[in-house]
Tab-separated table of C-alpha atoms and ligand atoms in Angstrom:
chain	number	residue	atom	x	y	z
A	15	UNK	CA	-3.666	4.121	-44.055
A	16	UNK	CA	-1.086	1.786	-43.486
A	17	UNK	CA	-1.813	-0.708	-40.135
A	18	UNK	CA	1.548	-0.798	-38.173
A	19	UNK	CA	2.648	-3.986	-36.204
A	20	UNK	CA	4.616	-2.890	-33.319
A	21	UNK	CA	7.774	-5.439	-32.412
A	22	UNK	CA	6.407	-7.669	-29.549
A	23	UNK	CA	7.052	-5.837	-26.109
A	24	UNK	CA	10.319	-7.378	-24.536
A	25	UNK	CA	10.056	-5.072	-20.516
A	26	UNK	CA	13.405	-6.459	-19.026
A	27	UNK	CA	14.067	-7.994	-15.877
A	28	UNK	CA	14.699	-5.138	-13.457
A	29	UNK	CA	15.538	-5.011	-9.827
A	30	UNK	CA	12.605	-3.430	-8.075
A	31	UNK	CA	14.075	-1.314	-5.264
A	32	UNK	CA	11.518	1.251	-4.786
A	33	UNK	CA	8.601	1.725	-2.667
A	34	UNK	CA	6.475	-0.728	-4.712
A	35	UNK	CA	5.340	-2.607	-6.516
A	36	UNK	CA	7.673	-5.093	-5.351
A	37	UNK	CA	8.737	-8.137	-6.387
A	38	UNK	CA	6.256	-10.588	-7.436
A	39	UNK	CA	7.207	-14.272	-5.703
A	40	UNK	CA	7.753	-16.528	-8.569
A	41	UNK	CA	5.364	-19.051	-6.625
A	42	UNK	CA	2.750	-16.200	-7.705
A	43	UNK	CA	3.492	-15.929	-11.084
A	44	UNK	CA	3.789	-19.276	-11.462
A	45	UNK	CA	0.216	-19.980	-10.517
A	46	UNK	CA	-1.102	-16.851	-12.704
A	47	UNK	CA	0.522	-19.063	-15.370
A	48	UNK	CA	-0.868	-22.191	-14.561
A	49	UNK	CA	-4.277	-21.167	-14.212
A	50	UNK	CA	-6.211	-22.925	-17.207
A	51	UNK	CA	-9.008	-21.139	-19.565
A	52	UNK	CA	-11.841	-20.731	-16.939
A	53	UNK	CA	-14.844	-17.788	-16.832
A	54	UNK	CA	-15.556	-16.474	-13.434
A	55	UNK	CA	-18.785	-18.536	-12.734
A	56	UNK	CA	-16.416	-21.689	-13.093
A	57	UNK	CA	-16.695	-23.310	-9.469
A	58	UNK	CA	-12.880	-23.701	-9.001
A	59	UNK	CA	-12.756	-19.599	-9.437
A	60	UNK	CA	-15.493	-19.090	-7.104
A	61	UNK	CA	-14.574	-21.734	-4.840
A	62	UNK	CA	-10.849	-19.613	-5.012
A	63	UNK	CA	-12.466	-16.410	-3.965
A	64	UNK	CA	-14.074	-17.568	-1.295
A	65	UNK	CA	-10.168	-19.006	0.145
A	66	UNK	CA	-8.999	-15.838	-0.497
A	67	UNK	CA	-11.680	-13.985	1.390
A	68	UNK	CA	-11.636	-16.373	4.074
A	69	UNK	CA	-7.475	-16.229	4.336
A	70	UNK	CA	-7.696	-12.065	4.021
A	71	UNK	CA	-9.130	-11.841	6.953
A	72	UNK	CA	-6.950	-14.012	8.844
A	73	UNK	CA	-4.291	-12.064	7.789
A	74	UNK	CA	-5.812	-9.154	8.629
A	75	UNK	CA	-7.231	-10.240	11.608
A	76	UNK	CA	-10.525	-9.388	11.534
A	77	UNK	CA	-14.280	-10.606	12.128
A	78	UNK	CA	-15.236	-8.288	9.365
A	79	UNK	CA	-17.641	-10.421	7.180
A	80	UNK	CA	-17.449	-7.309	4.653
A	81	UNK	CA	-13.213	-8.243	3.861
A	82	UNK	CA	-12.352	-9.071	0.217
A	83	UNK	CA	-10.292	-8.022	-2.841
A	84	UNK	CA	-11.392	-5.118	-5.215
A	85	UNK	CA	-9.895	-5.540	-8.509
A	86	UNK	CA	-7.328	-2.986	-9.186
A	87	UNK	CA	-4.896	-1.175	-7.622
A	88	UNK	CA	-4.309	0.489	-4.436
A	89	UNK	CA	-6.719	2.907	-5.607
A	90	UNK	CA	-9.023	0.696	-6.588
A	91	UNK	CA	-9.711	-0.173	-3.328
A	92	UNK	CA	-9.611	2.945	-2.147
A	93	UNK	CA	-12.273	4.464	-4.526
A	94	UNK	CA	-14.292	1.246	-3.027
A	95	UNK	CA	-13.232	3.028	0.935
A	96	UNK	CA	-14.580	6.525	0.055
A	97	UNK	CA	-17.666	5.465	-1.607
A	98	UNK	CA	-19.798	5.900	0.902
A	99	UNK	CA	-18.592	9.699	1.432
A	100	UNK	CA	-21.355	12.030	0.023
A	101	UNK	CA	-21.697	15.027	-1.357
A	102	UNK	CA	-21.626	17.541	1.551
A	103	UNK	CA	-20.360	15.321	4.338
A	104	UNK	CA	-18.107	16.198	6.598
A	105	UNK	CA	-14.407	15.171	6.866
A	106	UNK	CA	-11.169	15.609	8.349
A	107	UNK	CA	-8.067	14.330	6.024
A	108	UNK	CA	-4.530	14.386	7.720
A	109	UNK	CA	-2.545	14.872	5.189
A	110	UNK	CA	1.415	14.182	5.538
A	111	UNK	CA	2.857	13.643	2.253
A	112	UNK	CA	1.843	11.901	-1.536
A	113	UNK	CA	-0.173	9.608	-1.398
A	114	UNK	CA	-2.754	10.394	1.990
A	115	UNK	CA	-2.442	14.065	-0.409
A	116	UNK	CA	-4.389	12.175	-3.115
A	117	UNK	CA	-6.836	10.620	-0.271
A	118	UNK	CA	-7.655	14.405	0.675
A	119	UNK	CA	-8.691	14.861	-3.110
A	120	UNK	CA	-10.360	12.142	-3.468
A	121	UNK	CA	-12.104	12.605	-0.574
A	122	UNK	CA	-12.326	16.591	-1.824
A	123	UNK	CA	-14.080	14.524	-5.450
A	124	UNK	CA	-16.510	12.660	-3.404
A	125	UNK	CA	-17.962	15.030	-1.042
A	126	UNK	CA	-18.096	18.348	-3.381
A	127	UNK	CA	-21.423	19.817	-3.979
A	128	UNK	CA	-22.811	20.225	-7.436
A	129	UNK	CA	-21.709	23.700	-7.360
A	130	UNK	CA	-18.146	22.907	-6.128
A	131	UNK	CA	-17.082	20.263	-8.934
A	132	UNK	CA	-18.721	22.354	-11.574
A	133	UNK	CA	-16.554	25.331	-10.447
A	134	UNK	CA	-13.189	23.224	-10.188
A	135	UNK	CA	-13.726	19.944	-11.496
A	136	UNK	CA	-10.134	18.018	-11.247
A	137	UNK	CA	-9.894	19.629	-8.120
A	138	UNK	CA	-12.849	20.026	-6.502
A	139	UNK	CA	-12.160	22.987	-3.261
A	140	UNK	CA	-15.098	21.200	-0.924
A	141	UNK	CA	-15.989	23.567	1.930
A	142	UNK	CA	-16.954	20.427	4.123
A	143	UNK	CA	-13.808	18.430	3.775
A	144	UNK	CA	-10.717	19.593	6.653
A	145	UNK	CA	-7.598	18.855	5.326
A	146	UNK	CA	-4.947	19.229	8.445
A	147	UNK	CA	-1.558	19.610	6.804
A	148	UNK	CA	0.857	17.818	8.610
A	149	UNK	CA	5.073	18.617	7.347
A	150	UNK	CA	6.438	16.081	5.153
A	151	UNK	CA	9.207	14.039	7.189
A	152	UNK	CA	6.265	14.063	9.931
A	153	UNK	CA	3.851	11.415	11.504
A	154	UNK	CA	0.366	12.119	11.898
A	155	UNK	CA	-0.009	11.606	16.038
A	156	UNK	CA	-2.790	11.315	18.498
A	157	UNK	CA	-2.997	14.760	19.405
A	158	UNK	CA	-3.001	16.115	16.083
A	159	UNK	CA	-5.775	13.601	15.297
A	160	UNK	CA	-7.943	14.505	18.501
A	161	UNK	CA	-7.149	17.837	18.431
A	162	UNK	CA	-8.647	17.659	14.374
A	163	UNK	CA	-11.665	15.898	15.507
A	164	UNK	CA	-12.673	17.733	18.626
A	165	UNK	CA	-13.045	21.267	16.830
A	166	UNK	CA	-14.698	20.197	13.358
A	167	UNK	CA	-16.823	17.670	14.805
A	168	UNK	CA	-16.822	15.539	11.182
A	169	UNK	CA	-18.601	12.600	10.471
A	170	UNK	CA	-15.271	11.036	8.329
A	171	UNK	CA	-11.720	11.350	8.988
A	172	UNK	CA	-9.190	9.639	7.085
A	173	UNK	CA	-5.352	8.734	7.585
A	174	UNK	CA	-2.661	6.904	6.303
A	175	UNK	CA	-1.323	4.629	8.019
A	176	UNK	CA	1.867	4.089	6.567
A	177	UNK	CA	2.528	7.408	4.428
A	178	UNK	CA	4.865	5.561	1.621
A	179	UNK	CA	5.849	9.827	-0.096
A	180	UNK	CA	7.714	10.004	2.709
A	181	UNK	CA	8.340	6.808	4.588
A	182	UNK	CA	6.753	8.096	7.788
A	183	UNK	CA	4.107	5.291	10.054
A	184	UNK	CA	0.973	7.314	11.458
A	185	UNK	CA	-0.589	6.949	15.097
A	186	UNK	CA	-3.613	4.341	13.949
A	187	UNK	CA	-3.764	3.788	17.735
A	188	UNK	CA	-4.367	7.761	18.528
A	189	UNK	CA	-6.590	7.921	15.321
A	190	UNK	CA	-8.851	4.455	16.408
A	191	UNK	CA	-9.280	6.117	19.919
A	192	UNK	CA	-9.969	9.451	18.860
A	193	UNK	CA	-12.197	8.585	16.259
A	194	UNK	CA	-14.022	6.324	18.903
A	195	UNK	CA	-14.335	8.900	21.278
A	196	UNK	CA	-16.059	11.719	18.728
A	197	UNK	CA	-18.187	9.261	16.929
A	198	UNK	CA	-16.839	9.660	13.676
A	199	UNK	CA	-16.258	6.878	11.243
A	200	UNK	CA	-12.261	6.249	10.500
A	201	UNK	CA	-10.887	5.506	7.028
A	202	UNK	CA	-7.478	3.946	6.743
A	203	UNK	CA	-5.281	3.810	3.609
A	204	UNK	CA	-3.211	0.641	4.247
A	205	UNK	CA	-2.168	0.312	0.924
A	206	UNK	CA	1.430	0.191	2.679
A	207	UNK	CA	1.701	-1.375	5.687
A	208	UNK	CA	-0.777	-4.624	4.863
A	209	UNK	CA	1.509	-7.770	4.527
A	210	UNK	CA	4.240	-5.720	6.178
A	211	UNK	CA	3.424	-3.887	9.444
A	212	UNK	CA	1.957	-6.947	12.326
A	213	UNK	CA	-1.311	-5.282	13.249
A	214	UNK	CA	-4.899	-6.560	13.408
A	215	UNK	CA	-7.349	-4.721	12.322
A	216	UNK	CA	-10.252	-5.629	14.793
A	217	UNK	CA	-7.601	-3.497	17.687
A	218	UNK	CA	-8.592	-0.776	15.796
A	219	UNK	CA	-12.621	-0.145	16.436
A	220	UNK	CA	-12.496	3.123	15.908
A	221	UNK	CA	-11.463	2.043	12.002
A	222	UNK	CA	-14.901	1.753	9.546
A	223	UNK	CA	-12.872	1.049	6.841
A	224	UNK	CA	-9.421	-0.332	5.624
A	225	UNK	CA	-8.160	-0.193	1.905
A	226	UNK	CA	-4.519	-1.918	0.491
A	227	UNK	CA	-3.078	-2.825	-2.422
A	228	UNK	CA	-2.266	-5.827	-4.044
A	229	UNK	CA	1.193	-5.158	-4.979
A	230	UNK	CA	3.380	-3.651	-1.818
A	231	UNK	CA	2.847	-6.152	1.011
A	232	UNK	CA	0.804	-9.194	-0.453
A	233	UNK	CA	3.790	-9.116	-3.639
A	234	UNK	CA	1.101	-9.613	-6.083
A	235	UNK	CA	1.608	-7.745	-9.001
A	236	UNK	CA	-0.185	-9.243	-11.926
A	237	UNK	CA	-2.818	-6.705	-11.228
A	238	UNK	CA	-4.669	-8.701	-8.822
A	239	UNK	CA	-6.939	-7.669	-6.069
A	240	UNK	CA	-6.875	-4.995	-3.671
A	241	UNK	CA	-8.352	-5.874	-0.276
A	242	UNK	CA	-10.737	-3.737	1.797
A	243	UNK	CA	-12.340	-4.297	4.471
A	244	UNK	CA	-15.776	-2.882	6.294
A	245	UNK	CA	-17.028	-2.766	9.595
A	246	UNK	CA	-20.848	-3.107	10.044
A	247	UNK	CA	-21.505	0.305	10.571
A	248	UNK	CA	-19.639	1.509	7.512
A	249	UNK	CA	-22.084	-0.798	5.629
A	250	UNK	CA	-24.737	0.332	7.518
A	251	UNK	CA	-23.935	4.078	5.747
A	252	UNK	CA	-23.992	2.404	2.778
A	253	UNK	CA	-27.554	0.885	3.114
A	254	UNK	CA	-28.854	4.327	4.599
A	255	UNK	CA	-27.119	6.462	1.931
A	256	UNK	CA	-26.092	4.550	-0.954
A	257	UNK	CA	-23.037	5.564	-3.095
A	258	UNK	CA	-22.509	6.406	-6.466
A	259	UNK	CA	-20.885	3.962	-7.724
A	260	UNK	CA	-21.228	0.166	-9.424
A	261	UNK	CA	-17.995	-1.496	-9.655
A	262	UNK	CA	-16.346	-0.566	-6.887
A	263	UNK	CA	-19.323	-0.952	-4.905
A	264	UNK	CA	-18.688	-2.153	-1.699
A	265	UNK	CA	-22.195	-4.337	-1.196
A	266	UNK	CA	-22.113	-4.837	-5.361
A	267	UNK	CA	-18.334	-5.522	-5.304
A	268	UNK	CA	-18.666	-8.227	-1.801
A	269	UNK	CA	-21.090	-10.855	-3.843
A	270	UNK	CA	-18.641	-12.211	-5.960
A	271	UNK	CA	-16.965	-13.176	-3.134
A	272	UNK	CA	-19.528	-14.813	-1.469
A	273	UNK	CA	-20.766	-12.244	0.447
A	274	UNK	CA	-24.406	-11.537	0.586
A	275	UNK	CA	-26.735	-9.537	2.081
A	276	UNK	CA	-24.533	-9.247	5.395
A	277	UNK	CA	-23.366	-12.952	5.247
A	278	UNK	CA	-21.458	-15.833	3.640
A	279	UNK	CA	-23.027	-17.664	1.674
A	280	UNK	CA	-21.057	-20.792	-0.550
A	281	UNK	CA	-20.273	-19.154	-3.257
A	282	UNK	CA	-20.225	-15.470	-5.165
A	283	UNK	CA	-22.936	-14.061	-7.387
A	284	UNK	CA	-21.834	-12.274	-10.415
A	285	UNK	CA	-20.868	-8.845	-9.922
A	286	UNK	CA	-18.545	-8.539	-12.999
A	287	UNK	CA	-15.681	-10.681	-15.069
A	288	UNK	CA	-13.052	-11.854	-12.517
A	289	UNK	CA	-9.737	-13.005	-14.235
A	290	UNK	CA	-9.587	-17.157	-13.335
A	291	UNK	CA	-5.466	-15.834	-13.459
A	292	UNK	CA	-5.650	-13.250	-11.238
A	293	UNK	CA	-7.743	-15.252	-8.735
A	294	UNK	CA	-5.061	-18.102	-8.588
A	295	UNK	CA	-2.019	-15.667	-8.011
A	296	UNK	CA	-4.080	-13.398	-5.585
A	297	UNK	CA	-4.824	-16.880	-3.757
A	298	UNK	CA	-1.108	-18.202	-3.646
A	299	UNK	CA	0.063	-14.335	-2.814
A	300	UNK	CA	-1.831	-15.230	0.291
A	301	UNK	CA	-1.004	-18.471	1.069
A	302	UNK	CA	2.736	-17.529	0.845
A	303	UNK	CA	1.832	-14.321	3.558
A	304	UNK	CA	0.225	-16.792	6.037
A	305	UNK	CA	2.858	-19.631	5.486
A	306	UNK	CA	5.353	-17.104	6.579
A	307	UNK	CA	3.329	-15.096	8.931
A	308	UNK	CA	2.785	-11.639	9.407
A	309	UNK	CA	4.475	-11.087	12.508
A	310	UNK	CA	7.411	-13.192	11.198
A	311	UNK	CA	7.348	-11.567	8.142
A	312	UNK	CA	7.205	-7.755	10.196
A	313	UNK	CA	9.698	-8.643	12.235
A	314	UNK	CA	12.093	-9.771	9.147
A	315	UNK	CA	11.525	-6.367	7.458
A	316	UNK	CA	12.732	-4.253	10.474
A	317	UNK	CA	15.959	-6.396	10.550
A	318	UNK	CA	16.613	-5.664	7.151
A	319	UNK	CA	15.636	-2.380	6.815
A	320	UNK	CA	17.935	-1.438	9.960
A	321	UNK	CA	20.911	-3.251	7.775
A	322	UNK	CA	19.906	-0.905	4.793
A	323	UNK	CA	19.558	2.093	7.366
A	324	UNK	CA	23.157	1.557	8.982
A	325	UNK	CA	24.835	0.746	5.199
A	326	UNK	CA	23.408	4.103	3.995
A	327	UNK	CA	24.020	6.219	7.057
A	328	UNK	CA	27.723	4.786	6.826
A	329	UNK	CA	28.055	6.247	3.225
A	330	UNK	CA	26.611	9.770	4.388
A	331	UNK	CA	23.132	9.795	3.941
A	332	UNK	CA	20.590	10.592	6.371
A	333	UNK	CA	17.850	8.368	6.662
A	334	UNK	CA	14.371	10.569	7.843
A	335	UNK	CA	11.864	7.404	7.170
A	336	UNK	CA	11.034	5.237	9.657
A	337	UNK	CA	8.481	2.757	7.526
A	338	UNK	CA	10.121	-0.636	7.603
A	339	UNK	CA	9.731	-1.487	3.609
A	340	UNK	CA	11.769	1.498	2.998
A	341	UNK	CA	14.351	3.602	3.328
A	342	UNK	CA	13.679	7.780	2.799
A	343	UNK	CA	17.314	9.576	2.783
A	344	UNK	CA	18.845	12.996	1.927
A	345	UNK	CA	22.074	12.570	-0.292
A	346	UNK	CA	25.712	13.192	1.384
A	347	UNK	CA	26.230	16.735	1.663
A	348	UNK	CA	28.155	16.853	-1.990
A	349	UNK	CA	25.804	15.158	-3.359
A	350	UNK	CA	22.739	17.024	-2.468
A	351	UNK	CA	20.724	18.338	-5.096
A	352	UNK	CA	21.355	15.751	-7.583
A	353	UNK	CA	19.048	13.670	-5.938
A	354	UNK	CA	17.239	12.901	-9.627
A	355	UNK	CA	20.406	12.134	-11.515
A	356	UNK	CA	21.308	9.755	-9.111
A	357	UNK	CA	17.733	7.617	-9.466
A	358	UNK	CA	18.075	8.135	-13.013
A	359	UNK	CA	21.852	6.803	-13.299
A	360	UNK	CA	20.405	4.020	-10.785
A	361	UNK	CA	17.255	3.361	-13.450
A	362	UNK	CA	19.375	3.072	-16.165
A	363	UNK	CA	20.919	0.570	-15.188
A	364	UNK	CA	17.590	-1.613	-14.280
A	365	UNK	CA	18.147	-0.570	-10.625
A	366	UNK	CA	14.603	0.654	-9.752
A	367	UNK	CA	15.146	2.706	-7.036
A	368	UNK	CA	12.864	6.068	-6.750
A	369	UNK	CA	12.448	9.638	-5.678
A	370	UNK	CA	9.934	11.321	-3.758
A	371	UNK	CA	7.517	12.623	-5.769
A	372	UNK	CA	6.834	16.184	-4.636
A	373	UNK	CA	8.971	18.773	-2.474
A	374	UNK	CA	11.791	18.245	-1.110
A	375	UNK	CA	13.319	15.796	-3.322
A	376	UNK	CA	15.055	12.481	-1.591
A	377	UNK	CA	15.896	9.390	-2.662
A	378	UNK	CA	13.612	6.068	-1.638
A	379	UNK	CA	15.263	2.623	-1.505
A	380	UNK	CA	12.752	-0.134	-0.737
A	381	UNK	CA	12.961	-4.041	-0.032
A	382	UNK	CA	9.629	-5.175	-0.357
A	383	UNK	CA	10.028	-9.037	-0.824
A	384	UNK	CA	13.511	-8.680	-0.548
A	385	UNK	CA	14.287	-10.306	2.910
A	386	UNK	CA	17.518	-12.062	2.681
A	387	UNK	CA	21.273	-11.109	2.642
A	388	UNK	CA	21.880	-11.455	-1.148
A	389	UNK	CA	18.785	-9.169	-1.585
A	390	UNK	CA	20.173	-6.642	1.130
A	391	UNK	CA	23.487	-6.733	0.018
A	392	UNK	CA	23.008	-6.295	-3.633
A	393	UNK	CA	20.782	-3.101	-3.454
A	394	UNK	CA	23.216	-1.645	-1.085
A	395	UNK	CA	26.223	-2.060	-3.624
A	396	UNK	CA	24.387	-1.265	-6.480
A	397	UNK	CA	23.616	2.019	-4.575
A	398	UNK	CA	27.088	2.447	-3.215
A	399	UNK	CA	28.402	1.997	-6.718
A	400	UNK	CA	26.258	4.775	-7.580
A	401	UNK	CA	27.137	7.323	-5.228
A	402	UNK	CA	30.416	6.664	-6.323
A	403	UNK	CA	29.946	6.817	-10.097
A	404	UNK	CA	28.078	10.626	-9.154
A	405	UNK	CA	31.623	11.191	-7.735
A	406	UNK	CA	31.074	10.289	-4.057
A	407	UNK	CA	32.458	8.687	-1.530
A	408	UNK	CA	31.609	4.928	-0.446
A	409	UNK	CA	34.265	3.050	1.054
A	410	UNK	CA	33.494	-0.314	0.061
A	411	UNK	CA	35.150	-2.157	3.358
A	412	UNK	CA	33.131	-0.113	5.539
A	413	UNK	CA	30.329	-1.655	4.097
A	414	UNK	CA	31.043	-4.802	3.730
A	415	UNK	CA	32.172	-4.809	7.612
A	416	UNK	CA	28.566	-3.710	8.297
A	417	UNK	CA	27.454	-6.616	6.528
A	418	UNK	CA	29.375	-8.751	7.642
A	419	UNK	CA	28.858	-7.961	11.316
A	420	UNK	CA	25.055	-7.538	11.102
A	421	UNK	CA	24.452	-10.804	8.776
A	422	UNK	CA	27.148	-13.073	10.311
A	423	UNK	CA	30.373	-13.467	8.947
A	424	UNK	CA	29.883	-17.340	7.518
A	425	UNK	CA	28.503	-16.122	4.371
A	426	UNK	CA	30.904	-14.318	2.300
A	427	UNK	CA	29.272	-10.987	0.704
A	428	UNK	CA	29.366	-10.835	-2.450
B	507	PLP	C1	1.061	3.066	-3.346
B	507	PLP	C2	0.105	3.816	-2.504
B	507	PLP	C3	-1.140	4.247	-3.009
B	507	PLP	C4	-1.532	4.070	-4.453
B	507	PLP	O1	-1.716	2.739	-4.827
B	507	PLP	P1	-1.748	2.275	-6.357
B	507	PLP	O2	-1.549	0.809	-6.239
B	507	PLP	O3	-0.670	2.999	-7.090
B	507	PLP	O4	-3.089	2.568	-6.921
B	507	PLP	C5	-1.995	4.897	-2.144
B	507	PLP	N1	-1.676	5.102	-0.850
B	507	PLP	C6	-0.497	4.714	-0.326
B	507	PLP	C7	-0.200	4.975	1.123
B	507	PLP	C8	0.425	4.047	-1.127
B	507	PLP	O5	1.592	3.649	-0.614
């Protein structure tokens, strides 16, 4: 048998206009760089973790002593957020599009008896978990939530707060205040609206648990950390209950971080190998968020999303997302049903915009660390140029007047 060297990997430079990941600052790849040779019992690692835990929680605004990165991904993180579901509890998922459609499963995974997974077991049909079904295109609001929790009486719900399938923001307000008043503990998948959306987390009391992502929001790509964060009583579940789980552990998972036995301590316990790389680009994704500040940073996202909204409204589309990293659109009417080609024509060309991924199909242009003019501009050419390539119509002065008139006219477009 002959051994085959592949060519090294060359992965070009592409423009990432989707709904994440988003572009990486090059502050945070230049630190993932610059981090030197170091094992994660080095005290320059630990000493990072504990900044980063200390600096999540500010951003997230939050007392909770159990808030700190899970390596991984979004789901990462929140694997870590259901752990302490068991087999046979009680839940109520809202479900309103993708990705709080996985949360139901995995939720579905995690509570299923025995009996259930061995009878289905990639997709486990749990008897005890209530998964309210809520039109894609839709929010998830207070009534639906209290209306949810009243009847089934569960000890779990979950949400999304920002559902990123279809661009819609969920009532965490209505869902905090509902789960409050029934006594239920509240999981929130915030894979999508931490670093972008200004809320604090310790408004929200009704909230056990909070899972993100490292690389929507925080623009940390290099397959960092995904933060979570616990309330007391969640933790208190997990001391009563356990979970089955090591890694993503949330008690196991805290002590690297310095977190122990309910308090800080100076510095993490091993738990398992931490990347000295990913540490020091987690740690500068999160100095850059609180240099700029969150509600600085929130508020820059809704001005440039409502540019986006108006140039793509102008060229026909209609926008049905009201998320503030993205835009969520139905072609022009001649256009409709080619929804695919155009993303694919758009890929091609290193233009990394994205469909939805189920039913109905629309397109989803997003601007996660892209909050300038240049950035703005750019994507909306490059998607006006497409719509026009696909045979459509996108007068080209209309849009630049838009521009023009939202950005300022000093600064020609280019
Ligand atoms: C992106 C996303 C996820 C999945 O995160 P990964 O980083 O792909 O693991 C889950 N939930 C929501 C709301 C998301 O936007």
């Amino acid at each position: 048998m002959t051994a085959a060297i592949f060519p090294q990997l060359e992965i070009p430079e592409t423009l990432a206009a989707g709904p994440g990941p988003g572009n990486t600052d090059a502050r945070v790849l230049a630190r993932f760089a610059a981090a030197g040779v170091a094992d994660h019992m080095q005290p320059d690692v630990l000493r990072g973790m504990v900044e980063c835990k200390h600096m999540l929680r500010h951003i997230w605004g939050t007392d909770n002593i159990h808030t700190f990165g899970v390596a991984g991904t979004g789901w990462s993180g929140l694997d870590a957020m259901v752990s302490a579901v068991m087999p046979g509890d009680k839940v109520v998922a809202f479900a309103n599009g993708t990705f709080s459609g996985i949360d139901a499963l995995s939720l579905r995974i995690r509570a299923a008896t025995k009996e259930e997974m061995a009878a289905n077991p990639i997709n486990p049909q749990t008897a005890s978990v209530i998964v309210v079904e809520i039109p894609h295109g839709s929010s998830v609001d207070a009534q639906a939530v209290e209306d949810a929790l009243a009847e089934h009486k569960p000890k779990w719900a979950l949400m999304a707060h920002w559902e990123t399938g279809s661009g819609r923001i969920n009532d965490i307000r209505g869902f905090s205040d509902a789960c409050e008043r029934h006594g239920v503990l509240g999981l929130v998948d915030a894979v999508s609206s931490l670093g972008v959306a200004d809320f604090r987390i310790d408004d929200y009391p009704g909230v056990a648990g909070w899972a993100s992502c490292p690389q929507k929001g925080i623009c940390c790509l290099p397959l960092t950390y995904a933060p979570v964060s616990f309330t007391d009583a969640y933790i208190d579940e997990l001391k009563a209950h356990g979970a089955y789980a090591y890694a993503n552990h949330p008690i196991f998972e805290a002590r690297h971080w310095g977190i122990v036995e309910g308090k800080d301590v100076e510095k993490g316990t091993y738990h398992r190998t931490h990347s000295a790389y990913a540490v020091a680009a987690f740690h500068e994704s999160l100095r850059l968020t609180l240099e700029q500040g969150i509600a600085d940073r929130a508020q820059s996202y809704e001005t440039h999303e409502s540019v986006l909204r108006e140039a793509v409204e102008a060229i026909g589309c209609k926008v049905t997302s009201n998320m503030t990293s993205l835009v969520v659109l139905d072609l022009p009417g001649n256009l409709r049903g080619r929804e695919m080609e155009l993303v694919q024509h758009c890929r091609a060309r290193n233009f990394g915009i994205w469909p939805t991924l189920g039913e109905p199909v629309q397109v989803r242009i997003g601007i996660l660390n892209q909050l300038n003019r240049d950035a703005v501009t750019n994507i909306v050419n490059r998607f006006a140029q497409a719509i026009r390539d696909l045979g459509g119509q996108a007068d080209q002065d209309v849009i630049d007047s838009i521009l023009n008139r939202r950005y300022g006219q000093s600064v020609a477009a280019e």
